[in-house]
Amino acid sequence: MTDLEKPVAIRRTVAFSQAVVHGEAAVEDVTARRADCPGQALEWLKNGVIPVLADPQGACVPALRPDAVVDAILAKKNLGTKITDAPVVIGVGPGFTAGEDCHAVVETMRGHYLGRALYEGSAQPNTGIPGLIGGFAGERVLRAPAEGVFHQFLDIGAQVKEGDVAAEVDGLPMLCTLDGVLRGILPEGTPVHKGMKAGDIDPRCELEHCYCASDKALAVGGGVLEAVLRLSGALADGAPSTPPGRAGSV
């Protein structure tokens, strides 16, 4: 896996990107460890550990020569991934078109098609509106109130009330928008821009949700796995690398 040198994951308790920060991270009994070069990454793999490299440009790809490349940056657009990057290339979310810049696209929008592996066309366009959880959508997301350096006041797992101050940027408070559990928040010292996603509140108030993968993450991960297996099998059988149809993983 690759990520930024300073990851901006909100749900840090379930993000392997934290291995870049802390050297090692575990999510649901699966361990990831920071690798400083492709050679070290291969060593971690031999030991059953997921290697994570601080490599936002994907410079390690030519050295590692992976069987599959999965672009899960979720930038809502393609930042440079090409269908020629690997025998199997998968784009996650909007911004990719199967058969053009990748072999398959996995749907990320909550709803009937969440997690489907698409071998033609693109994922649904980004609406900018978070999915509904516990009766709330956009209210769940906390956004940086200004450009500057993020100062975190509350930790993941905190029980919050509407109006509580979760963080501050340039002297302006980032207020909790509803009652619930703080499921995610940026770490202290993160550079942010105004409106940047900086926190997440779960109105269901289940503390354990902070420490396990969400239903959406599992659905999307399942779609990626389906696409990798199907496309890899097609290549092994000598079939075209882009099977027809819009098969679904859920």
mmCIF file of N, CA and C in Angstrom, residues 108-227:
data_model
loop_
_atom_site.group_PDB
_atom_site.id
_atom_site.type_symbol
_atom_site.label_atom_id
_atom_site.label_comp_id
_atom_site.label_asym_id
_atom_site.label_seq_id
_atom_site.Cartn_x
_atom_site.Cartn_y
_atom_site.Cartn_z
ATOM 1 N N THR A 108 -18.628 3.423 -5.205
ATOM 2 C CA THR A 108 -18.447 3.813 -3.802
ATOM 3 C C THR A 108 -19.635 4.571 -3.227
ATOM 4 N N MET A 109 -20.606 4.911 -4.057
ATOM 5 C CA MET A 109 -21.750 5.653 -3.531
ATOM 6 C C MET A 109 -22.700 4.712 -2.794
ATOM 7 N N ARG A 110 -23.077 5.113 -1.585
ATOM 8 C CA ARG A 110 -24.031 4.303 -0.821
ATOM 9 C C ARG A 110 -25.333 4.162 -1.597
ATOM 10 N N GLY A 111 -25.928 2.981 -1.487
ATOM 11 C CA GLY A 111 -27.160 2.712 -2.208
ATOM 12 C C GLY A 111 -27.124 1.323 -2.815
ATOM 13 N N HIS A 112 -27.996 1.105 -3.768
ATOM 14 C CA HIS A 112 -28.185 -0.225 -4.341
ATOM 15 C C HIS A 112 -26.939 -0.757 -5.039
ATOM 16 N N TYR A 113 -26.097 0.134 -5.572
ATOM 17 C CA TYR A 113 -24.960 -0.306 -6.385
ATOM 18 C C TYR A 113 -23.634 -0.281 -5.625
ATOM 19 N N LEU A 114 -23.659 0.058 -4.344
ATOM 20 C CA LEU A 114 -22.428 0.143 -3.560
ATOM 21 C C LEU A 114 -21.629 -1.159 -3.630
ATOM 22 N N GLY A 115 -20.357 -1.054 -3.973
ATOM 23 C CA GLY A 115 -19.469 -2.210 -3.997
ATOM 24 C C GLY A 115 -19.494 -3.000 -5.289
ATOM 25 N N ARG A 116 -20.312 -2.614 -6.256
ATOM 26 C CA ARG A 116 -20.352 -3.356 -7.512
ATOM 27 C C ARG A 116 -19.086 -3.119 -8.337
ATOM 28 N N ALA A 117 -18.590 -4.181 -8.935
ATOM 29 C CA ALA A 117 -17.455 -4.085 -9.852
ATOM 30 C C ALA A 117 -18.005 -3.881 -11.260
ATOM 31 N N LEU A 118 -17.632 -2.770 -11.873
ATOM 32 C CA LEU A 118 -18.132 -2.407 -13.199
ATOM 33 C C LEU A 118 -17.031 -2.612 -14.225
ATOM 34 N N TYR A 119 -17.325 -3.354 -15.276
ATOM 35 C CA TYR A 119 -16.341 -3.629 -16.313
ATOM 36 C C TYR A 119 -16.610 -2.818 -17.576
ATOM 37 N N GLU A 120 -17.640 -1.978 -17.512
ATOM 38 C CA GLU A 120 -17.947 -1.011 -18.560
ATOM 39 C C GLU A 120 -18.380 0.272 -17.878
ATOM 40 N N GLY A 121 -18.016 1.409 -18.449
ATOM 41 C CA GLY A 121 -18.495 2.685 -17.940
ATOM 42 C C GLY A 121 -17.813 3.137 -16.669
ATOM 43 N N SER A 122 -18.503 4.031 -15.949
ATOM 44 C CA SER A 122 -17.925 4.698 -14.785
ATOM 45 C C SER A 122 -18.831 4.562 -13.573
ATOM 46 N N ALA A 123 -18.259 4.873 -12.412
ATOM 47 C CA ALA A 123 -19.054 4.926 -11.188
ATOM 48 C C ALA A 123 -19.977 6.139 -11.243
ATOM 49 N N GLN A 124 -20.956 6.184 -10.344
ATOM 50 C CA GLN A 124 -21.866 7.318 -10.307
ATOM 51 C C GLN A 124 -21.105 8.594 -9.957
ATOM 52 N N PRO A 125 -21.500 9.728 -10.518
ATOM 53 C CA PRO A 125 -20.798 10.995 -10.252
ATOM 54 C C PRO A 125 -20.845 11.364 -8.774
ATOM 55 N N ASN A 126 -19.828 12.068 -8.331
ATOM 56 C CA ASN A 126 -19.773 12.531 -6.945
ATOM 57 C C ASN A 126 -20.841 13.597 -6.710
ATOM 58 N N THR A 127 -21.638 13.410 -5.650
ATOM 59 C CA THR A 127 -22.674 14.387 -5.314
ATOM 60 C C THR A 127 -22.211 15.384 -4.265
ATOM 61 N N GLY A 128 -21.120 15.052 -3.557
ATOM 62 C CA GLY A 128 -20.655 15.911 -2.479
ATOM 63 C C GLY A 128 -21.458 15.751 -1.206
ATOM 64 N N ILE A 129 -22.437 14.834 -1.214
ATOM 65 C CA ILE A 129 -23.287 14.618 -0.035
ATOM 66 C C ILE A 129 -22.968 13.251 0.553
ATOM 67 N N PRO A 130 -22.505 13.181 1.809
ATOM 68 C CA PRO A 130 -22.196 11.886 2.431
ATOM 69 C C PRO A 130 -23.433 10.996 2.513
ATOM 70 N N GLY A 131 -23.204 9.695 2.576
ATOM 71 C CA GLY A 131 -24.303 8.747 2.680
ATOM 72 C C GLY A 131 -25.023 8.841 4.014
ATOM 73 N N LEU A 132 -26.267 8.377 4.019
ATOM 74 C CA LEU A 132 -27.110 8.445 5.204
ATOM 75 C C LEU A 132 -26.711 7.372 6.218
ATOM 76 N N ILE A 133 -26.440 7.805 7.459
ATOM 77 C CA ILE A 133 -26.148 6.898 8.565
ATOM 78 C C ILE A 133 -26.926 7.367 9.783
ATOM 79 N N GLY A 134 -27.736 6.484 10.345
ATOM 80 C CA GLY A 134 -28.496 6.846 11.539
ATOM 81 C C GLY A 134 -29.425 8.027 11.315
ATOM 82 N N GLY A 135 -29.875 8.211 10.073
ATOM 83 C CA GLY A 135 -30.782 9.311 9.762
ATOM 84 C C GLY A 135 -30.094 10.612 9.423
ATOM 85 N N PHE A 136 -28.762 10.631 9.394
ATOM 86 C CA PHE A 136 -28.019 11.859 9.109
ATOM 87 C C PHE A 136 -27.082 11.640 7.929
ATOM 88 N N ALA A 137 -26.885 12.678 7.152
ATOM 89 C CA ALA A 137 -25.984 12.600 5.992
ATOM 90 C C ALA A 137 -24.863 13.629 6.146
ATOM 91 N N GLY A 138 -25.029 14.824 5.530
ATOM 92 C CA GLY A 138 -23.988 15.839 5.581
ATOM 93 C C GLY A 138 -23.656 16.308 6.984
ATOM 94 N N GLU A 139 -24.637 16.194 7.896
ATOM 95 C CA GLU A 139 -24.389 16.649 9.270
ATOM 96 C C GLU A 139 -23.324 15.819 9.980
ATOM 97 N N ARG A 140 -23.087 14.604 9.498
ATOM 98 C CA ARG A 140 -22.107 13.730 10.158
ATOM 99 C C ARG A 140 -20.676 14.214 9.996
ATOM 100 N N VAL A 141 -20.430 14.946 8.914
ATOM 101 C CA VAL A 141 -19.059 15.310 8.547
ATOM 102 C C VAL A 141 -18.687 16.657 9.146
ATOM 103 N N LEU A 142 -17.543 16.697 9.803
ATOM 104 C CA LEU A 142 -17.007 17.943 10.340
ATOM 105 C C LEU A 142 -15.966 18.466 9.367
ATOM 106 N N ARG A 143 -16.021 19.766 9.089
ATOM 107 C CA ARG A 143 -15.112 20.357 8.113
ATOM 108 C C ARG A 143 -14.297 21.482 8.738
ATOM 109 N N ALA A 144 -13.068 21.607 8.264
ATOM 110 C CA ALA A 144 -12.173 22.634 8.793
ATOM 111 C C ALA A 144 -12.799 24.017 8.591
ATOM 112 N N PRO A 145 -12.824 24.840 9.633
ATOM 113 C CA PRO A 145 -13.476 26.157 9.516
ATOM 114 C C PRO A 145 -12.623 27.208 8.808
ATOM 115 N N ALA A 146 -11.333 26.910 8.570
ATOM 116 C CA ALA A 146 -10.451 27.884 7.940
ATOM 117 C C ALA A 146 -9.221 27.175 7.406
ATOM 118 N N GLU A 147 -8.429 27.889 6.652
ATOM 119 C CA GLU A 147 -7.142 27.363 6.216
ATOM 120 C C GLU A 147 -6.109 27.592 7.304
ATOM 121 N N GLY A 148 -5.263 26.582 7.523
ATOM 122 C CA GLY A 148 -4.238 26.719 8.550
ATOM 123 C C GLY A 148 -3.819 25.374 9.090
ATOM 124 N N VAL A 149 -3.410 25.379 10.367
ATOM 125 C CA VAL A 149 -2.955 24.158 11.031
ATOM 126 C C VAL A 149 -4.057 23.660 11.964
ATOM 127 N N PHE A 150 -4.369 22.388 11.850
ATOM 128 C CA PHE A 150 -5.452 21.762 12.609
ATOM 129 C C PHE A 150 -4.988 21.448 14.032
ATOM 130 N N HIS A 151 -5.748 21.924 15.016
ATOM 131 C CA HIS A 151 -5.447 21.632 16.419
ATOM 132 C C HIS A 151 -6.576 20.771 16.991
ATOM 133 N N GLN A 152 -6.268 19.525 17.248
ATOM 134 C CA GLN A 152 -7.246 18.536 17.698
ATOM 135 C C GLN A 152 -7.493 18.666 19.196
ATOM 136 N N PHE A 153 -8.761 18.746 19.594
ATOM 137 C CA PHE A 153 -9.122 18.824 21.004
ATOM 138 C C PHE A 153 -9.700 17.505 21.527
ATOM 139 N N LEU A 154 -10.489 16.823 20.711
ATOM 140 C CA LEU A 154 -11.149 15.589 21.135
ATOM 141 C C LEU A 154 -10.545 14.402 20.398
ATOM 142 N N ASP A 155 -10.587 13.233 21.039
ATOM 143 C CA ASP A 155 -10.043 12.016 20.452
ATOM 144 C C ASP A 155 -11.141 11.154 19.848
ATOM 145 N N ILE A 156 -10.751 10.273 18.944
ATOM 146 C CA ILE A 156 -11.680 9.299 18.386
ATOM 147 C C ILE A 156 -12.256 8.452 19.521
ATOM 148 N N GLY A 157 -13.566 8.260 19.509
ATOM 149 C CA GLY A 157 -14.241 7.508 20.566
ATOM 150 C C GLY A 157 -14.933 8.391 21.579
ATOM 151 N N ALA A 158 -14.699 9.697 21.510
ATOM 152 C CA ALA A 158 -15.317 10.614 22.471
ATOM 153 C C ALA A 158 -16.820 10.720 22.224
ATOM 154 N N GLN A 159 -17.585 10.731 23.305
ATOM 155 C CA GLN A 159 -19.016 10.994 23.211
ATOM 156 C C GLN A 159 -19.207 12.506 23.103
ATOM 157 N N VAL A 160 -19.903 12.958 22.066
ATOM 158 C CA VAL A 160 -20.020 14.395 21.833
ATOM 159 C C VAL A 160 -21.479 14.827 21.772
ATOM 160 N N LYS A 161 -21.677 16.115 22.018
ATOM 161 C CA LYS A 161 -22.981 16.750 21.895
ATOM 162 C C LYS A 161 -22.892 17.835 20.828
ATOM 163 N N GLU A 162 -23.999 18.131 20.204
ATOM 164 C CA GLU A 162 -24.026 19.207 19.223
ATOM 165 C C GLU A 162 -23.520 20.499 19.862
ATOM 166 N N GLY A 163 -22.564 21.140 19.214
ATOM 167 C CA GLY A 163 -22.001 22.386 19.732
ATOM 168 C C GLY A 163 -20.685 22.216 20.441
ATOM 169 N N ASP A 164 -20.298 20.963 20.778
ATOM 170 C CA ASP A 164 -18.986 20.740 21.392
ATOM 171 C C ASP A 164 -17.890 21.151 20.407
ATOM 172 N N VAL A 165 -16.781 21.653 20.949
ATOM 173 C CA VAL A 165 -15.645 22.043 20.109
ATOM 174 C C VAL A 165 -14.718 20.840 19.961
ATOM 175 N N ALA A 166 -14.611 20.336 18.741
ATOM 176 C CA ALA A 166 -13.783 19.155 18.492
ATOM 177 C C ALA A 166 -12.349 19.531 18.127
ATOM 178 N N ALA A 167 -12.182 20.718 17.539
ATOM 179 C CA ALA A 167 -10.859 21.147 17.099
ATOM 180 C C ALA A 167 -10.908 22.646 16.815
ATOM 181 N N GLU A 168 -9.742 23.175 16.415
ATOM 182 C CA GLU A 168 -9.645 24.596 16.112
ATOM 183 C C GLU A 168 -8.651 24.803 14.982
ATOM 184 N N VAL A 169 -8.948 25.771 14.130
ATOM 185 C CA VAL A 169 -8.039 26.152 13.049
ATOM 186 C C VAL A 169 -7.963 27.675 13.003
ATOM 187 N N ASP A 170 -6.777 28.210 13.162
ATOM 188 C CA ASP A 170 -6.571 29.658 13.096
ATOM 189 C C ASP A 170 -7.502 30.407 14.050
ATOM 190 N N GLY A 171 -7.712 29.833 15.234
ATOM 191 C CA GLY A 171 -8.554 30.468 16.239
ATOM 192 C C GLY A 171 -10.042 30.247 16.067
ATOM 193 N N LEU A 172 -10.440 29.596 14.977
ATOM 194 C CA LEU A 172 -11.864 29.328 14.737
ATOM 195 C C LEU A 172 -12.208 27.908 15.157
ATOM 196 N N PRO A 173 -13.296 27.715 15.913
ATOM 197 C CA PRO A 173 -13.641 26.377 16.395
ATOM 198 C C PRO A 173 -14.302 25.518 15.330
ATOM 199 N N MET A 174 -14.035 24.225 15.375
ATOM 200 C CA MET A 174 -14.761 23.250 14.567
ATOM 201 C C MET A 174 -15.767 22.593 15.502
ATOM 202 N N LEU A 175 -17.035 22.932 15.320
ATOM 203 C CA LEU A 175 -18.082 22.500 16.235
ATOM 204 C C LEU A 175 -18.698 21.178 15.801
ATOM 205 N N CYS A 176 -19.049 20.359 16.788
ATOM 206 C CA CYS A 176 -19.787 19.126 16.506
ATOM 207 C C CYS A 176 -21.186 19.494 16.024
ATOM 208 N N THR A 177 -21.645 18.825 15.004
ATOM 209 C CA THR A 177 -22.902 19.176 14.348
ATOM 210 C C THR A 177 -24.098 18.365 14.845
ATOM 211 N N LEU A 178 -23.828 17.331 15.642
ATOM 212 C CA LEU A 178 -24.915 16.516 16.200
ATOM 213 C C LEU A 178 -24.371 15.693 17.368
ATOM 214 N N ASP A 179 -25.267 15.020 18.083
ATOM 215 C CA ASP A 179 -24.869 14.141 19.186
ATOM 216 C C ASP A 179 -24.409 12.804 18.625
ATOM 217 N N GLY A 180 -23.419 12.204 19.259
ATOM 218 C CA GLY A 180 -22.966 10.890 18.825
ATOM 219 C C GLY A 180 -21.584 10.564 19.329
ATOM 220 N N VAL A 181 -20.898 9.688 18.607
ATOM 221 C CA VAL A 181 -19.523 9.296 18.915
ATOM 222 C C VAL A 181 -18.616 9.835 17.823
ATOM 223 N N LEU A 182 -17.508 10.441 18.236
ATOM 224 C CA LEU A 182 -16.533 10.937 17.270
ATOM 225 C C LEU A 182 -15.795 9.734 16.692
ATOM 226 N N ARG A 183 -16.168 9.376 15.469
ATOM 227 C CA ARG A 183 -15.645 8.161 14.836
ATOM 228 C C ARG A 183 -14.331 8.412 14.116
ATOM 229 N N GLY A 184 -14.076 9.674 13.780
ATOM 230 C CA GLY A 184 -12.837 10.011 13.091
ATOM 231 C C GLY A 184 -12.520 11.478 13.238
ATOM 232 N N ILE A 185 -11.217 11.802 13.248
ATOM 233 C CA ILE A 185 -10.785 13.199 13.296
ATOM 234 C C ILE A 185 -9.333 13.266 12.837
ATOM 235 N N LEU A 186 -8.971 14.348 12.162
ATOM 236 C CA LEU A 186 -7.592 14.537 11.737
ATOM 237 C C LEU A 186 -6.674 14.673 12.948
ATOM 238 N N PRO A 187 -5.414 14.305 12.806
ATOM 239 C CA PRO A 187 -4.483 14.430 13.926
ATOM 240 C C PRO A 187 -3.990 15.865 14.105
ATOM 241 N N GLU A 188 -3.481 16.139 15.274
ATOM 242 C CA GLU A 188 -2.903 17.439 15.609
ATOM 243 C C GLU A 188 -1.810 17.815 14.604
ATOM 244 N N GLY A 189 -1.862 19.071 14.174
ATOM 245 C CA GLY A 189 -0.811 19.588 13.312
ATOM 246 C C GLY A 189 -1.007 19.387 11.825
ATOM 247 N N THR A 190 -2.151 18.823 11.416
ATOM 248 C CA THR A 190 -2.392 18.590 9.984
ATOM 249 C C THR A 190 -2.685 19.907 9.261
ATOM 250 N N PRO A 191 -1.986 20.218 8.177
ATOM 251 C CA PRO A 191 -2.348 21.403 7.380
ATOM 252 C C PRO A 191 -3.693 21.166 6.687
ATOM 253 N N VAL A 192 -4.592 22.124 6.758
ATOM 254 C CA VAL A 192 -5.925 21.961 6.170
ATOM 255 C C VAL A 192 -6.302 23.203 5.375
ATOM 256 N N HIS A 193 -7.284 23.039 4.496
ATOM 257 C CA HIS A 193 -7.885 24.180 3.824
ATOM 258 C C HIS A 193 -9.330 24.295 4.282
ATOM 259 N N LYS A 194 -9.912 25.448 4.145
ATOM 260 C CA LYS A 194 -11.281 25.672 4.594
ATOM 261 C C LYS A 194 -12.238 24.723 3.885
ATOM 262 N N GLY A 195 -13.082 24.067 4.653
ATOM 263 C CA GLY A 195 -14.048 23.130 4.101
ATOM 264 C C GLY A 195 -13.540 21.714 3.961
ATOM 265 N N MET A 196 -12.262 21.482 4.252
ATOM 266 C CA MET A 196 -11.686 20.141 4.142
ATOM 267 C C MET A 196 -12.316 19.209 5.174
ATOM 268 N N LYS A 197 -12.631 17.991 4.767
ATOM 269 C CA LYS A 197 -13.189 17.018 5.699
ATOM 270 C C LYS A 197 -12.190 16.757 6.811
ATOM 271 N N ALA A 198 -12.624 16.953 8.051
ATOM 272 C CA ALA A 198 -11.697 16.882 9.181
ATOM 273 C C ALA A 198 -12.197 16.029 10.335
ATOM 274 N N GLY A 199 -13.448 15.558 10.265
ATOM 275 C CA GLY A 199 -13.973 14.735 11.347
ATOM 276 C C GLY A 199 -15.241 14.021 10.925
ATOM 277 N N ASP A 200 -15.639 13.041 11.730
ATOM 278 C CA ASP A 200 -16.812 12.225 11.409
ATOM 279 C C ASP A 200 -17.505 11.826 12.699
ATOM 280 N N ILE A 201 -18.804 12.074 12.775
ATOM 281 C CA ILE A 201 -19.594 11.712 13.957
ATOM 282 C C ILE A 201 -20.563 10.601 13.594
ATOM 283 N N ASP A 202 -20.593 9.553 14.409
ATOM 284 C CA ASP A 202 -21.531 8.447 14.207
ATOM 285 C C ASP A 202 -22.698 8.630 15.177
ATOM 286 N N PRO A 203 -23.904 8.945 14.660
ATOM 287 C CA PRO A 203 -25.053 9.193 15.535
ATOM 288 C C PRO A 203 -25.589 7.939 16.207
ATOM 289 N N ARG A 204 -25.094 6.759 15.816
ATOM 290 C CA ARG A 204 -25.588 5.520 16.417
ATOM 291 C C ARG A 204 -24.983 5.274 17.797
ATOM 292 N N CYS A 205 -23.947 6.048 18.143
ATOM 293 C CA CYS A 205 -23.343 6.024 19.485
ATOM 294 C C CYS A 205 -22.810 4.655 19.888
ATOM 295 N N GLU A 206 -22.302 3.899 18.914
ATOM 296 C CA GLU A 206 -21.710 2.600 19.197
ATOM 297 C C GLU A 206 -20.185 2.745 19.168
ATOM 298 N N LEU A 207 -19.559 2.681 20.343
ATOM 299 C CA LEU A 207 -18.126 2.914 20.439
ATOM 300 C C LEU A 207 -17.326 1.935 19.586
ATOM 301 N N GLU A 208 -17.792 0.691 19.494
ATOM 302 C CA GLU A 208 -17.048 -0.318 18.749
ATOM 303 C C GLU A 208 -16.954 0.002 17.256
ATOM 304 N N HIS A 209 -17.865 0.855 16.756
ATOM 305 C CA HIS A 209 -17.806 1.242 15.352
ATOM 306 C C HIS A 209 -16.513 2.002 15.030
ATOM 307 N N CYS A 210 -15.896 2.583 16.059
ATOM 308 C CA CYS A 210 -14.665 3.346 15.842
ATOM 309 C C CYS A 210 -13.481 2.437 15.532
ATOM 310 N N TYR A 211 -13.617 1.145 15.821
ATOM 311 C CA TYR A 211 -12.463 0.254 15.749
ATOM 312 C C TYR A 211 -12.657 -0.928 14.799
ATOM 313 N N CYS A 212 -13.662 -0.825 13.916
ATOM 314 C CA CYS A 212 -13.842 -1.877 12.914
ATOM 315 C C CYS A 212 -14.235 -1.259 11.584
ATOM 316 N N ALA A 213 -13.954 -1.984 10.513
ATOM 317 C CA ALA A 213 -14.264 -1.496 9.180
ATOM 318 C C ALA A 213 -15.774 -1.317 9.012
ATOM 319 N N SER A 214 -16.167 -0.293 8.288
ATOM 320 C CA SER A 214 -17.588 -0.004 8.091
ATOM 321 C C SER A 214 -18.203 -0.916 7.039
ATOM 322 N N ASP A 215 -19.527 -0.897 6.978
ATOM 323 C CA ASP A 215 -20.237 -1.653 5.948
ATOM 324 C C ASP A 215 -19.827 -1.189 4.560
ATOM 325 N N LYS A 216 -19.637 0.111 4.392
ATOM 326 C CA LYS A 216 -19.229 0.642 3.095
ATOM 327 C C LYS A 216 -17.833 0.161 2.718
ATOM 328 N N ALA A 217 -16.912 0.204 3.678
ATOM 329 C CA ALA A 217 -15.545 -0.248 3.407
ATOM 330 C C ALA A 217 -15.521 -1.716 3.009
ATOM 331 N N LEU A 218 -16.316 -2.529 3.688
ATOM 332 C CA LEU A 218 -16.358 -3.955 3.367
ATOM 333 C C LEU A 218 -16.948 -4.203 1.984
ATOM 334 N N ALA A 219 -17.987 -3.440 1.632
ATOM 335 C CA ALA A 219 -18.609 -3.602 0.316
ATOM 336 C C ALA A 219 -17.640 -3.200 -0.795
ATOM 337 N N VAL A 220 -16.976 -2.074 -0.620
ATOM 338 C CA VAL A 220 -16.032 -1.615 -1.632
ATOM 339 C C VAL A 220 -14.847 -2.576 -1.726
ATOM 340 N N GLY A 221 -14.344 -3.013 -0.567
ATOM 341 C CA GLY A 221 -13.253 -3.984 -0.574
ATOM 342 C C GLY A 221 -13.642 -5.273 -1.260
ATOM 343 N N GLY A 222 -14.879 -5.707 -1.050
ATOM 344 C CA GLY A 222 -15.358 -6.914 -1.720
ATOM 345 C C GLY A 222 -15.423 -6.742 -3.219
ATOM 346 N N GLY A 223 -15.820 -5.555 -3.672
ATOM 347 C CA GLY A 223 -15.863 -5.288 -5.100
ATOM 348 C C GLY A 223 -14.476 -5.300 -5.721
ATOM 349 N N VAL A 224 -13.507 -4.732 -5.004
ATOM 350 C CA VAL A 224 -12.128 -4.742 -5.495
ATOM 351 C C VAL A 224 -11.616 -6.179 -5.593
ATOM 352 N N LEU A 225 -11.877 -6.968 -4.551
ATOM 353 C CA LEU A 225 -11.419 -8.358 -4.551
ATOM 354 C C LEU A 225 -12.045 -9.137 -5.704
ATOM 355 N N GLU A 226 -13.341 -8.942 -5.912
ATOM 356 C CA GLU A 226 -14.011 -9.625 -7.026
ATOM 357 C C GLU A 226 -13.349 -9.275 -8.357
ATOM 358 N N ALA A 227 -13.099 -7.987 -8.561
ATOM 359 C CA ALA A 227 -12.510 -7.549 -9.826
ATOM 360 C C ALA A 227 -11.108 -8.109 -10.011
#
